[in-house]
Coordinates of C-alpha atoms in Angstrom, one line a residue:
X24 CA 70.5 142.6 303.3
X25 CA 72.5 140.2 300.8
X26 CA 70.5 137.8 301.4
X27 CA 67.4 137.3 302.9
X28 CA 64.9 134.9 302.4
X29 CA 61.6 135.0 300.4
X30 CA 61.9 138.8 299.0
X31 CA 62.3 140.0 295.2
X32 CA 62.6 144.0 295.7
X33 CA 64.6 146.3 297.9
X34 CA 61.1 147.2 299.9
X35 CA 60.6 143.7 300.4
X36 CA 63.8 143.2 302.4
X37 CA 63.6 145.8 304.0
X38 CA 60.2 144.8 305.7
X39 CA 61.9 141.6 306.0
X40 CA 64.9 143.3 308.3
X41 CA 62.1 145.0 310.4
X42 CA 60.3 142.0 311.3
X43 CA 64.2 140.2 311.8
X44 CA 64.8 143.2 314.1
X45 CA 64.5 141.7 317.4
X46 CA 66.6 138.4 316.6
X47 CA 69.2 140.3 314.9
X48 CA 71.9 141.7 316.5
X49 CA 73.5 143.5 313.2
X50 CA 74.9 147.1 313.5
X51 CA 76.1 147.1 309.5
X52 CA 73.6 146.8 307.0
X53 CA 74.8 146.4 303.4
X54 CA 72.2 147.7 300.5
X55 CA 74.5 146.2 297.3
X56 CA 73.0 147.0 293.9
X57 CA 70.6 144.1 292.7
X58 CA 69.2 144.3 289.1
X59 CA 66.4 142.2 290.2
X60 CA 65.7 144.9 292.6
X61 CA 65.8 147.6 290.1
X62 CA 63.5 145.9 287.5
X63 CA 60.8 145.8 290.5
X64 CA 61.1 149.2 291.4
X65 CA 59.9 150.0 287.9
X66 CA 63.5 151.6 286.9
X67 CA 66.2 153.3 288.4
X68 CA 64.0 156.6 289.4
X69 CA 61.9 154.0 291.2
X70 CA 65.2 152.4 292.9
X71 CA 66.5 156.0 294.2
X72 CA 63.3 156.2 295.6
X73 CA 63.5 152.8 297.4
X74 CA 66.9 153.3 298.1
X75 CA 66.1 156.2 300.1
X76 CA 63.3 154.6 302.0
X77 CA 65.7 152.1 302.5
X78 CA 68.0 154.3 304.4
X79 CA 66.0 155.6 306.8
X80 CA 64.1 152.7 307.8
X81 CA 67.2 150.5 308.4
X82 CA 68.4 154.5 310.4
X83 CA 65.0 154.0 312.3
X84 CA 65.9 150.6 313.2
X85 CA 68.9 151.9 314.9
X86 CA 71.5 150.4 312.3
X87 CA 74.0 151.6 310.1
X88 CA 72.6 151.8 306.3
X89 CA 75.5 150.7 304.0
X90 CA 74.7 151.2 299.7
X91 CA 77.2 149.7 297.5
X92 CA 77.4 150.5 294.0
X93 CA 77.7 147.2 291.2
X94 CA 80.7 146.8 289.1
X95 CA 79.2 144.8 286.8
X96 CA 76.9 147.8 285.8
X97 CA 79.6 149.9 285.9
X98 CA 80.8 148.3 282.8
X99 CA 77.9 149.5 280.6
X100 CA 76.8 152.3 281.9
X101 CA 77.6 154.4 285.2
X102 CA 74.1 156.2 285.9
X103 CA 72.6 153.4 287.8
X104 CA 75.6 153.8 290.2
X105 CA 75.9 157.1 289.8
X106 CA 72.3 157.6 290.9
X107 CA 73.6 155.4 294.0
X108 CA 75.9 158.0 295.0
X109 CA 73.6 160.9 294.9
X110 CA 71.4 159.0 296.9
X111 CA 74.0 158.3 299.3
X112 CA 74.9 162.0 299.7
X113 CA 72.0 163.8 299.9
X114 CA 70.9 161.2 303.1
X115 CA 74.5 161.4 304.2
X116 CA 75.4 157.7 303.8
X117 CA 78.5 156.2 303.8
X118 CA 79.3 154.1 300.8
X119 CA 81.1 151.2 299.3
X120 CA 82.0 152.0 295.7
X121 CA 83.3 148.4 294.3
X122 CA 82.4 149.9 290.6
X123 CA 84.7 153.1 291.7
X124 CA 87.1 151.4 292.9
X125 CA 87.5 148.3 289.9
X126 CA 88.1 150.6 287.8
X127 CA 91.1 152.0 289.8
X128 CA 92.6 148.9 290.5
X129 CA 96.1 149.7 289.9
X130 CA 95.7 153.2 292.0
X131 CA 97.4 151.3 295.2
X132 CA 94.4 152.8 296.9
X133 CA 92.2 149.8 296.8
X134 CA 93.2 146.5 299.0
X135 CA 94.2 144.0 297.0
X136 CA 91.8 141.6 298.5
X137 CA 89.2 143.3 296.9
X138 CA 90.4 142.0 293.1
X139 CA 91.3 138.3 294.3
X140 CA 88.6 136.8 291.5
X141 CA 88.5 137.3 287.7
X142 CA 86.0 140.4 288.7
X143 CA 84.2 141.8 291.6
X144 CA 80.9 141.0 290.6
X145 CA 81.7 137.4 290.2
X146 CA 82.1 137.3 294.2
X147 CA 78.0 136.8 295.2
X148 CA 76.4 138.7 297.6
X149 CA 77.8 136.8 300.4
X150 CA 81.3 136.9 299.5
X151 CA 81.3 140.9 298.2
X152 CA 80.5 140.9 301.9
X153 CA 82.5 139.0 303.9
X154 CA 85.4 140.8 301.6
X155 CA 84.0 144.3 302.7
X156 CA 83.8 143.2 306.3
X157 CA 87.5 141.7 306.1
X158 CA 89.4 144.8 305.1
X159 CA 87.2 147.0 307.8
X160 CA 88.8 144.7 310.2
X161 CA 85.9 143.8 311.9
X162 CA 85.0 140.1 309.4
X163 CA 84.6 137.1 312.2
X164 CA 86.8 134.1 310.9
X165 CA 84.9 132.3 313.1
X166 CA 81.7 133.2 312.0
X167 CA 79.3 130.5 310.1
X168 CA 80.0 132.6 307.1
X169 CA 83.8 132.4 307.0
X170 CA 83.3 128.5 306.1
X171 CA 80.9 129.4 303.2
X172 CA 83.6 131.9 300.9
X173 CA 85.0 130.4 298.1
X174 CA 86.4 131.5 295.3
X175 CA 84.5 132.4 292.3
X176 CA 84.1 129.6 289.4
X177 CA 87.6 130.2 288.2
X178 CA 89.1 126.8 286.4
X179 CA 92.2 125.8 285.3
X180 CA 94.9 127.3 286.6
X181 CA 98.5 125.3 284.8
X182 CA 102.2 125.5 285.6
X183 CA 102.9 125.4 281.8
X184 CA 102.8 128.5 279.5
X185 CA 99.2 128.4 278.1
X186 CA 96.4 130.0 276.2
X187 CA 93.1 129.4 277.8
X188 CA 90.0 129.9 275.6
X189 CA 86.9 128.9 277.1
X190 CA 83.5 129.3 275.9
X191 CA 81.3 132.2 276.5
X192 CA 84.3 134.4 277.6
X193 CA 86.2 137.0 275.7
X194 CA 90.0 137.6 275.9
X195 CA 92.9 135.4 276.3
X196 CA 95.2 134.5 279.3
X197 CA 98.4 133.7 278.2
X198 CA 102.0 133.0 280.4
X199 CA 102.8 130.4 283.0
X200 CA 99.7 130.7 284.8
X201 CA 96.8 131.5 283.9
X202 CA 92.5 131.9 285.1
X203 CA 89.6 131.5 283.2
X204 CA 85.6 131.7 284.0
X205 CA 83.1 129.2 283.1
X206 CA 80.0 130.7 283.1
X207 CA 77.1 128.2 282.9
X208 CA 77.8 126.4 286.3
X209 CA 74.8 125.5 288.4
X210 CA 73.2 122.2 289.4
X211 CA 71.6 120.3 287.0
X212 CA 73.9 121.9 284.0
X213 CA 77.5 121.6 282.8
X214 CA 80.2 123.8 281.6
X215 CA 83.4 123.0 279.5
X216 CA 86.4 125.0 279.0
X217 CA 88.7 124.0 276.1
X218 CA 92.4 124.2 277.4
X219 CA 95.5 124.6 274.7
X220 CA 98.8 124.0 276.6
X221 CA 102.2 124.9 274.5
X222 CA 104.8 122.9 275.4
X223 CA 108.0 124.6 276.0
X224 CA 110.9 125.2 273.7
X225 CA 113.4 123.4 276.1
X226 CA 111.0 120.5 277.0
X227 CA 112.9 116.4 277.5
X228 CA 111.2 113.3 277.0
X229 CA 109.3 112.5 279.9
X230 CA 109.2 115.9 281.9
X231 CA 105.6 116.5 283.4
X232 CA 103.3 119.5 283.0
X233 CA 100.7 120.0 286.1
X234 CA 97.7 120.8 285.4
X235 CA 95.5 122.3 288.5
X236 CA 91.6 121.8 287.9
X237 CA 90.8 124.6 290.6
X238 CA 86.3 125.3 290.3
X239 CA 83.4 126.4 292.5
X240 CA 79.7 125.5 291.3
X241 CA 76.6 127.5 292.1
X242 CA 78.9 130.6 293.1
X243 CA 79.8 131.0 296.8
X244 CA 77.0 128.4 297.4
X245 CA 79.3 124.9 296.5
X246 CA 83.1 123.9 296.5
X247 CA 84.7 121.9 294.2
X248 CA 88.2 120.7 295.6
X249 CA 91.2 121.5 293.6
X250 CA 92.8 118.4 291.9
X251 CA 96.2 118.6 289.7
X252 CA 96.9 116.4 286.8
X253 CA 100.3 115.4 285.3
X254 CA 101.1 115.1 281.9
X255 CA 103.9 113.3 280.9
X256 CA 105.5 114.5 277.4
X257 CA 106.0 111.7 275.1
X258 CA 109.3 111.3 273.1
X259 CA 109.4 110.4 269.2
X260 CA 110.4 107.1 267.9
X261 CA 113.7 108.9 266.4
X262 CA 115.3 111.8 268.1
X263 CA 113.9 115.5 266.2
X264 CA 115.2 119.3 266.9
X265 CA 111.5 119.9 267.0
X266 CA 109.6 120.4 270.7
X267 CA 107.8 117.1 272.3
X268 CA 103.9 117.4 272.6
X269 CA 102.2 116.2 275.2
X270 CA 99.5 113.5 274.5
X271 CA 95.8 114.4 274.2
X272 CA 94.0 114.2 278.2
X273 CA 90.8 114.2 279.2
X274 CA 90.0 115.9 282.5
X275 CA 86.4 115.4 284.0
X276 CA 85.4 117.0 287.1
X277 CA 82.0 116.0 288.4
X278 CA 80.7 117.2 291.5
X279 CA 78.6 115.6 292.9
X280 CA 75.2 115.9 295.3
X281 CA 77.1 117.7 298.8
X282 CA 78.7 115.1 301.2
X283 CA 76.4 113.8 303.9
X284 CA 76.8 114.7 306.8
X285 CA 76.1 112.0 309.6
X286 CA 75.9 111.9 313.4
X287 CA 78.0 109.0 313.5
X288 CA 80.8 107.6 311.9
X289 CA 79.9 105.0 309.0
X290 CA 81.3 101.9 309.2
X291 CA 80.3 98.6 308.2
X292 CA 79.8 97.6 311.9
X293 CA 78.3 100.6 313.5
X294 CA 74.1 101.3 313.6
X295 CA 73.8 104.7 311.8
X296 CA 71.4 107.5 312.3
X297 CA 68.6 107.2 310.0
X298 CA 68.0 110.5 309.3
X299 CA 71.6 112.0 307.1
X300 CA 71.5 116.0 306.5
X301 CA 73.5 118.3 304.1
X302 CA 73.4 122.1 302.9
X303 CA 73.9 123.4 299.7
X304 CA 77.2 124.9 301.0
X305 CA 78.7 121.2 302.1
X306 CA 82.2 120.1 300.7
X307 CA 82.0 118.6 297.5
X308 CA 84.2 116.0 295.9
X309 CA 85.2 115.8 292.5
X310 CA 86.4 113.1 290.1
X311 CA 89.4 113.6 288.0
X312 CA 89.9 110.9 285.2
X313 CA 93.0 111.0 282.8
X314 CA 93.5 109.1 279.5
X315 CA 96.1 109.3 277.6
X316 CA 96.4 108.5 273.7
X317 CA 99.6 106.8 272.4
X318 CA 100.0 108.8 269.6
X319 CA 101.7 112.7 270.7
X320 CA 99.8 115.8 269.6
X321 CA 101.7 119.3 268.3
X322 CA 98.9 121.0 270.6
X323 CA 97.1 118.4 273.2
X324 CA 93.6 119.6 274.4
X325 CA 92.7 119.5 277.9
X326 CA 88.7 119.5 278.4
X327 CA 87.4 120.6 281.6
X328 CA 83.6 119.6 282.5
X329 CA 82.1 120.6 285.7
X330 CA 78.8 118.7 286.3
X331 CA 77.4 119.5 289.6
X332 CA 75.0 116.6 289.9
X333 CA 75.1 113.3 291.4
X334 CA 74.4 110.3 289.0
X335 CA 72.1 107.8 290.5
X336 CA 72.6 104.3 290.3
X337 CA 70.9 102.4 288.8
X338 CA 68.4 100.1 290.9
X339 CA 69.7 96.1 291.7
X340 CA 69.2 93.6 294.0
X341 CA 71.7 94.5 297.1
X342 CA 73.3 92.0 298.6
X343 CA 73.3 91.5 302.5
X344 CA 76.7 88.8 302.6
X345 CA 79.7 90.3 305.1
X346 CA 81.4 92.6 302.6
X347 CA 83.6 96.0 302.5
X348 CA 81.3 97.9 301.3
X349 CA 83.3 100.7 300.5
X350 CA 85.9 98.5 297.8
X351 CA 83.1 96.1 296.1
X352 CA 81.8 97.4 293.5
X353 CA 77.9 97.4 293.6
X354 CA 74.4 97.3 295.8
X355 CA 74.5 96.8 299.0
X356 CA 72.4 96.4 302.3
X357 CA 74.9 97.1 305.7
X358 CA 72.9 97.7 309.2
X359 CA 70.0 98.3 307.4
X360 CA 70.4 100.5 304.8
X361 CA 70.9 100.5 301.1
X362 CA 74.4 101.2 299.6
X363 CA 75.9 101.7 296.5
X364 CA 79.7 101.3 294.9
X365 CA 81.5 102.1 292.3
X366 CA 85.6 101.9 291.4
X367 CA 87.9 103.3 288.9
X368 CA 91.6 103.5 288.4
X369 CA 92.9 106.8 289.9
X370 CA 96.6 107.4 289.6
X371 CA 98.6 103.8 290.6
X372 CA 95.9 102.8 292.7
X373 CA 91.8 102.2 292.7
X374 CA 89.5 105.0 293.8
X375 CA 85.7 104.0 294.7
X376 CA 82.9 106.5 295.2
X377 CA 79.9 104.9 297.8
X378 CA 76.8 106.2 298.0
X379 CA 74.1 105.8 300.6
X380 CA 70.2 105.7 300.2
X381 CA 68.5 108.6 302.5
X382 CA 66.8 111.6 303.5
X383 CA 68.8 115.0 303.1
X384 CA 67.3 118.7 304.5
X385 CA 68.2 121.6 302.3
X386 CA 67.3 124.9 303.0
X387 CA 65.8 126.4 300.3
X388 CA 64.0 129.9 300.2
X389 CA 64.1 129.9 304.2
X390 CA 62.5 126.7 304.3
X391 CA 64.1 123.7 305.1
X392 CA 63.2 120.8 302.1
X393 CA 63.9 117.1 303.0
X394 CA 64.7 115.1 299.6
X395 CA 65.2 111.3 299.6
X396 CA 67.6 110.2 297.3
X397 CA 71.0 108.6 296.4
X398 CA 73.4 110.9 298.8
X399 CA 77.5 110.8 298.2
X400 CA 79.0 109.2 301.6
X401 CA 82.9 109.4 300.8
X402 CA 85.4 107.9 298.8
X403 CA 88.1 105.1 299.7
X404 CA 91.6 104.8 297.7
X405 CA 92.1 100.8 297.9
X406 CA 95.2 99.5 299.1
X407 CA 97.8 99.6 296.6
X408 CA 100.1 102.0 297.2
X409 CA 102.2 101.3 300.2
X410 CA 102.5 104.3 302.6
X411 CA 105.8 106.0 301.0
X412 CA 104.4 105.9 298.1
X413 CA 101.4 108.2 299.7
X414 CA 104.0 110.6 301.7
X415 CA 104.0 113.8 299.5
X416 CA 100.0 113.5 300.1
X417 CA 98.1 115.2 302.6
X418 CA 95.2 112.2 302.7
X419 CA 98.5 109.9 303.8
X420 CA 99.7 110.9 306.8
X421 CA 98.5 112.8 309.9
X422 CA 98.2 116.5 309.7
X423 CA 95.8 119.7 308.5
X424 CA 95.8 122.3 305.8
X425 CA 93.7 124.4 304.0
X426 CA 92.7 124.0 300.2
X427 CA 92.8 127.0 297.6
X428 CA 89.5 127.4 298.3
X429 CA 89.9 128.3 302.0
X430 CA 88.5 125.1 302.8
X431 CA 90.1 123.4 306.1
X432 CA 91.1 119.6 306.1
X433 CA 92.7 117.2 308.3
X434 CA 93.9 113.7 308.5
X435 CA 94.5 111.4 311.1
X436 CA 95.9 107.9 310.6
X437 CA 96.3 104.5 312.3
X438 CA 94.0 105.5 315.1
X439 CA 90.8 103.6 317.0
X440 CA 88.4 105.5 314.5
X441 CA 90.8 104.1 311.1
X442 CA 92.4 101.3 312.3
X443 CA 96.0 100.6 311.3
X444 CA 97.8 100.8 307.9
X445 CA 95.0 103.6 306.9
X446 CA 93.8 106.9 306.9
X447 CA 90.7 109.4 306.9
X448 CA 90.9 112.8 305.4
X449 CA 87.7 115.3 307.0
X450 CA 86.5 119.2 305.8
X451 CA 85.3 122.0 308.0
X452 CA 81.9 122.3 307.0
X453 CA 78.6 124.0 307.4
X454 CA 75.9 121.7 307.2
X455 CA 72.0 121.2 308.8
X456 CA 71.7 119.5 311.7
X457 CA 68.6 117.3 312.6
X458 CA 67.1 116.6 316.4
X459 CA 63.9 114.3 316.7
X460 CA 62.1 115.8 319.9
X461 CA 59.7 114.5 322.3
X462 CA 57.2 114.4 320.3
X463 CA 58.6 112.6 317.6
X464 CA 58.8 115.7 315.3
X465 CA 62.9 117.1 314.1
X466 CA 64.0 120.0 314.5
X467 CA 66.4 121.3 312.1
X468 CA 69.3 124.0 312.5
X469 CA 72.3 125.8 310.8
X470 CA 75.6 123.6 312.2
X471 CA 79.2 123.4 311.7
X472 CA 82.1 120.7 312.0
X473 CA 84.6 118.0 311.1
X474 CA 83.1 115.4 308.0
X475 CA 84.6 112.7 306.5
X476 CA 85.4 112.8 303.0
X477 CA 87.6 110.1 302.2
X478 CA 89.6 106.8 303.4
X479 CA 93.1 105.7 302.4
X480 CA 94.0 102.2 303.3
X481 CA 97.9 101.4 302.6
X482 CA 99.9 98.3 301.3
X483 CA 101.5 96.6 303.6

């Protein structure tokens, strides 16, 4: 009942879960508190009434009806959720109370899993969920779902005593580390979160302050992977008593359109699948780019833009002559299709982004949409950098781990699939999958697996 497709009211997913009845095997039913639900009721009367309705149908239907108050109407007024409970008690229903049990976080009686987020009502539907199901014991981390929780849009998180100030939120964070929300985040739109870091008191000439850009767009729905940055604190041109600043930095994190996912591996030699799918929920990848002035700053700024959107390039002649399409900058045509490049400096070495030109099936509103545009393929870190100089990075050396998102990654190098001196770094993902049948129609379908992200060639 968190989420199902194509309904606007409580009565409407619930005649939804009745005609889902025989292809659902669900014993729980969850009835969280949606406001969306209560305006189309009429009011909250109207919702008790619903809500009771609600109860016994999903009873009739042989499941287990679950209501669940809202925390984030707890925090202006308790008689929506206090018309929850009555609800709940005269049918004799069991119920979650999140807005009860925020508000006695510190009790020891709630599991701390429950406050893992700058609030409970920042988790989604899906997540508030999953967290429920986790500390009944019964969540499935093999489920579909259990690739799709990510933390809310919380961003940046820094190693440096800070105070964190970003638009549209109230309070202040202050201490070594630190959380902030960003509301605004969605596709199409962008958010920016002004960062102050103080330098400490006992600060040298060229010590480095980490700062972790750590976001999810669109809620629970996208992924933005975590990237740190360091800034180096610049010395005086004569020695002072006074603290060292740290220069002014720029941090831009763009996410772009969710990584394609292929049926085969894409390289410049191999015939790929003309049809390339993706869901909403597929890993993103971000780009981080630093610039530092050369003159020092009492209190540098550190500006933090999430754009979840893709920017497409701009239309050019490709060229079909033998190149490496993923290090030249610029249009191509490989096997067929259309490719696009473009590099940067990252760190000591060159990072380039490549795009490819196809078809990519969303679901949207229980539909599945297929859009035809510029779709992010993966990135590739030139050869610069010998191997050593890679070693105290995961995307260098053979191995797996999981992000702070949850997400899981592995890299394997110098193998048939990477060839030797490089690397190729791949996230768990949910994604659609496409099949063209006999009659030359696809079928599409939820899927899950391995996707390449990224490629790591090293200096010899």
């Amino acid at each position: 009942m968190t989420a199902t497709p194509g309904t606007s009211s409580l009565a409407e997913r619930i005649t939804w879960l009745e005609r889902a009845a025989g292809v659902s095997d669900s014993r729980l039913v969850l009835l969280p508190v949606v406001s969306a639900d209560v305006a189309a009721a009429g009011g909250e009367e109207g919702y008790a009434v619903e809500l009771a309705g609600a109860i016994r149908a999903v009873r009739a239907l042989g499941r287990t009806p679950i209501p669940v108050t809202d925390p984030a109407a707890e925090l202006t007024s308790s008689a929506l959720n206090d018309l929850v409970r009555a609800v709940a008690a005269e049918n004799n229903a069991f119920v979650i109370d999140l807005a009860g049990e925020m508000l006695a976080q510190n009790s020891g009686t709630v599991p701390s899993t429950w406050f893992d987020g700058d609030a409970l009502s920042a988790f989604g539907h899906g997540r508030a969920a999953a967290r429920v199901l986790k500390d009944l014991g019964i969540y499935d981390q093999g489920s579909n779902s259990a690739n799709s929780m990510v933390r809310p849009a919380t961003s940046p998180s820094l190693t440096a005593p800070a105070t964190l100030a970003a638009a549209g939120t109230v309070g202040t964070v202050d201490g070594p580390s630190g959380r902030v929300s960003v509301p605004g985040l969605a596709v199409g739109n962008s958010a920016t979160a002004p960062v102050t870091i103080a330098v400490p008191a006992d600060a040298e000439p060229g010590d480095v302050i980490r700062v972790a850009v750590n976001a999810s767009a669109a809620n629970q729905r996208q992924a933005i992977a975590p990237r740190v940055v360091e800034v180096a604190v610049a010395a005086d041109a004569e020695p002072t008593a006074t603290p060292k600043s740290t220069p002014t930095v720029t941090v831009t994190v763009t996410a772009p359109t969710p990584t394609v996912t292929t049926t085969t591996t894409v390289t410049p030699t191999v015939t790929l699948t003309p049809t390339t799918t993706v869901t909403p929920t597929a890993t993103l990848t971000p780009t981080v780019t630093t610039t530092a002035t050369s003159t020092a700053t009492v209190h540098p700024t550190v500006t933090v833009t999430v754009a979840p959107t893709t920017k497409a390039p701009t239309t050019s002649p490709p060229t079909d002559a033998p190149v490496d399409l993923y290090l030249a900058p610029g249009f191509h045509r490989v096997n067929g299709r259309q490719w696009y490049t473009e590099c940067e400096a990252y760190s000591r070495t060159i990072r380039c982004t490549t795009q490819i030109h196809g078809t990519q099936v969303n679901l949207v509103d229980g539909h599945y949409v297929s859009t035809t545009g510029w779709i992010f393929n993966n990135l590739t870190y030139a050869p610069l950098m010998t191997r050593s100089q890679w070693a105290s990075n995961p995307l260098g050396y053979t191995g797996s781990w999981s992000a702070a998102d949850g997400r899981r990654w592995r890299t394997e190098c110098d193998t048939a699939i990477t060839g030797s001196d490089a690397s190729r770094s791949y996230t768990w993902s949910s994604h659609i999958s496409s099949v063209q049948q006999a009659d030359g129609t696809w079928r599409h379908f939820p899927d899950e697996g391995w996707v390449m992200n990224n490629m790591v060639r090293f200096r010899a």
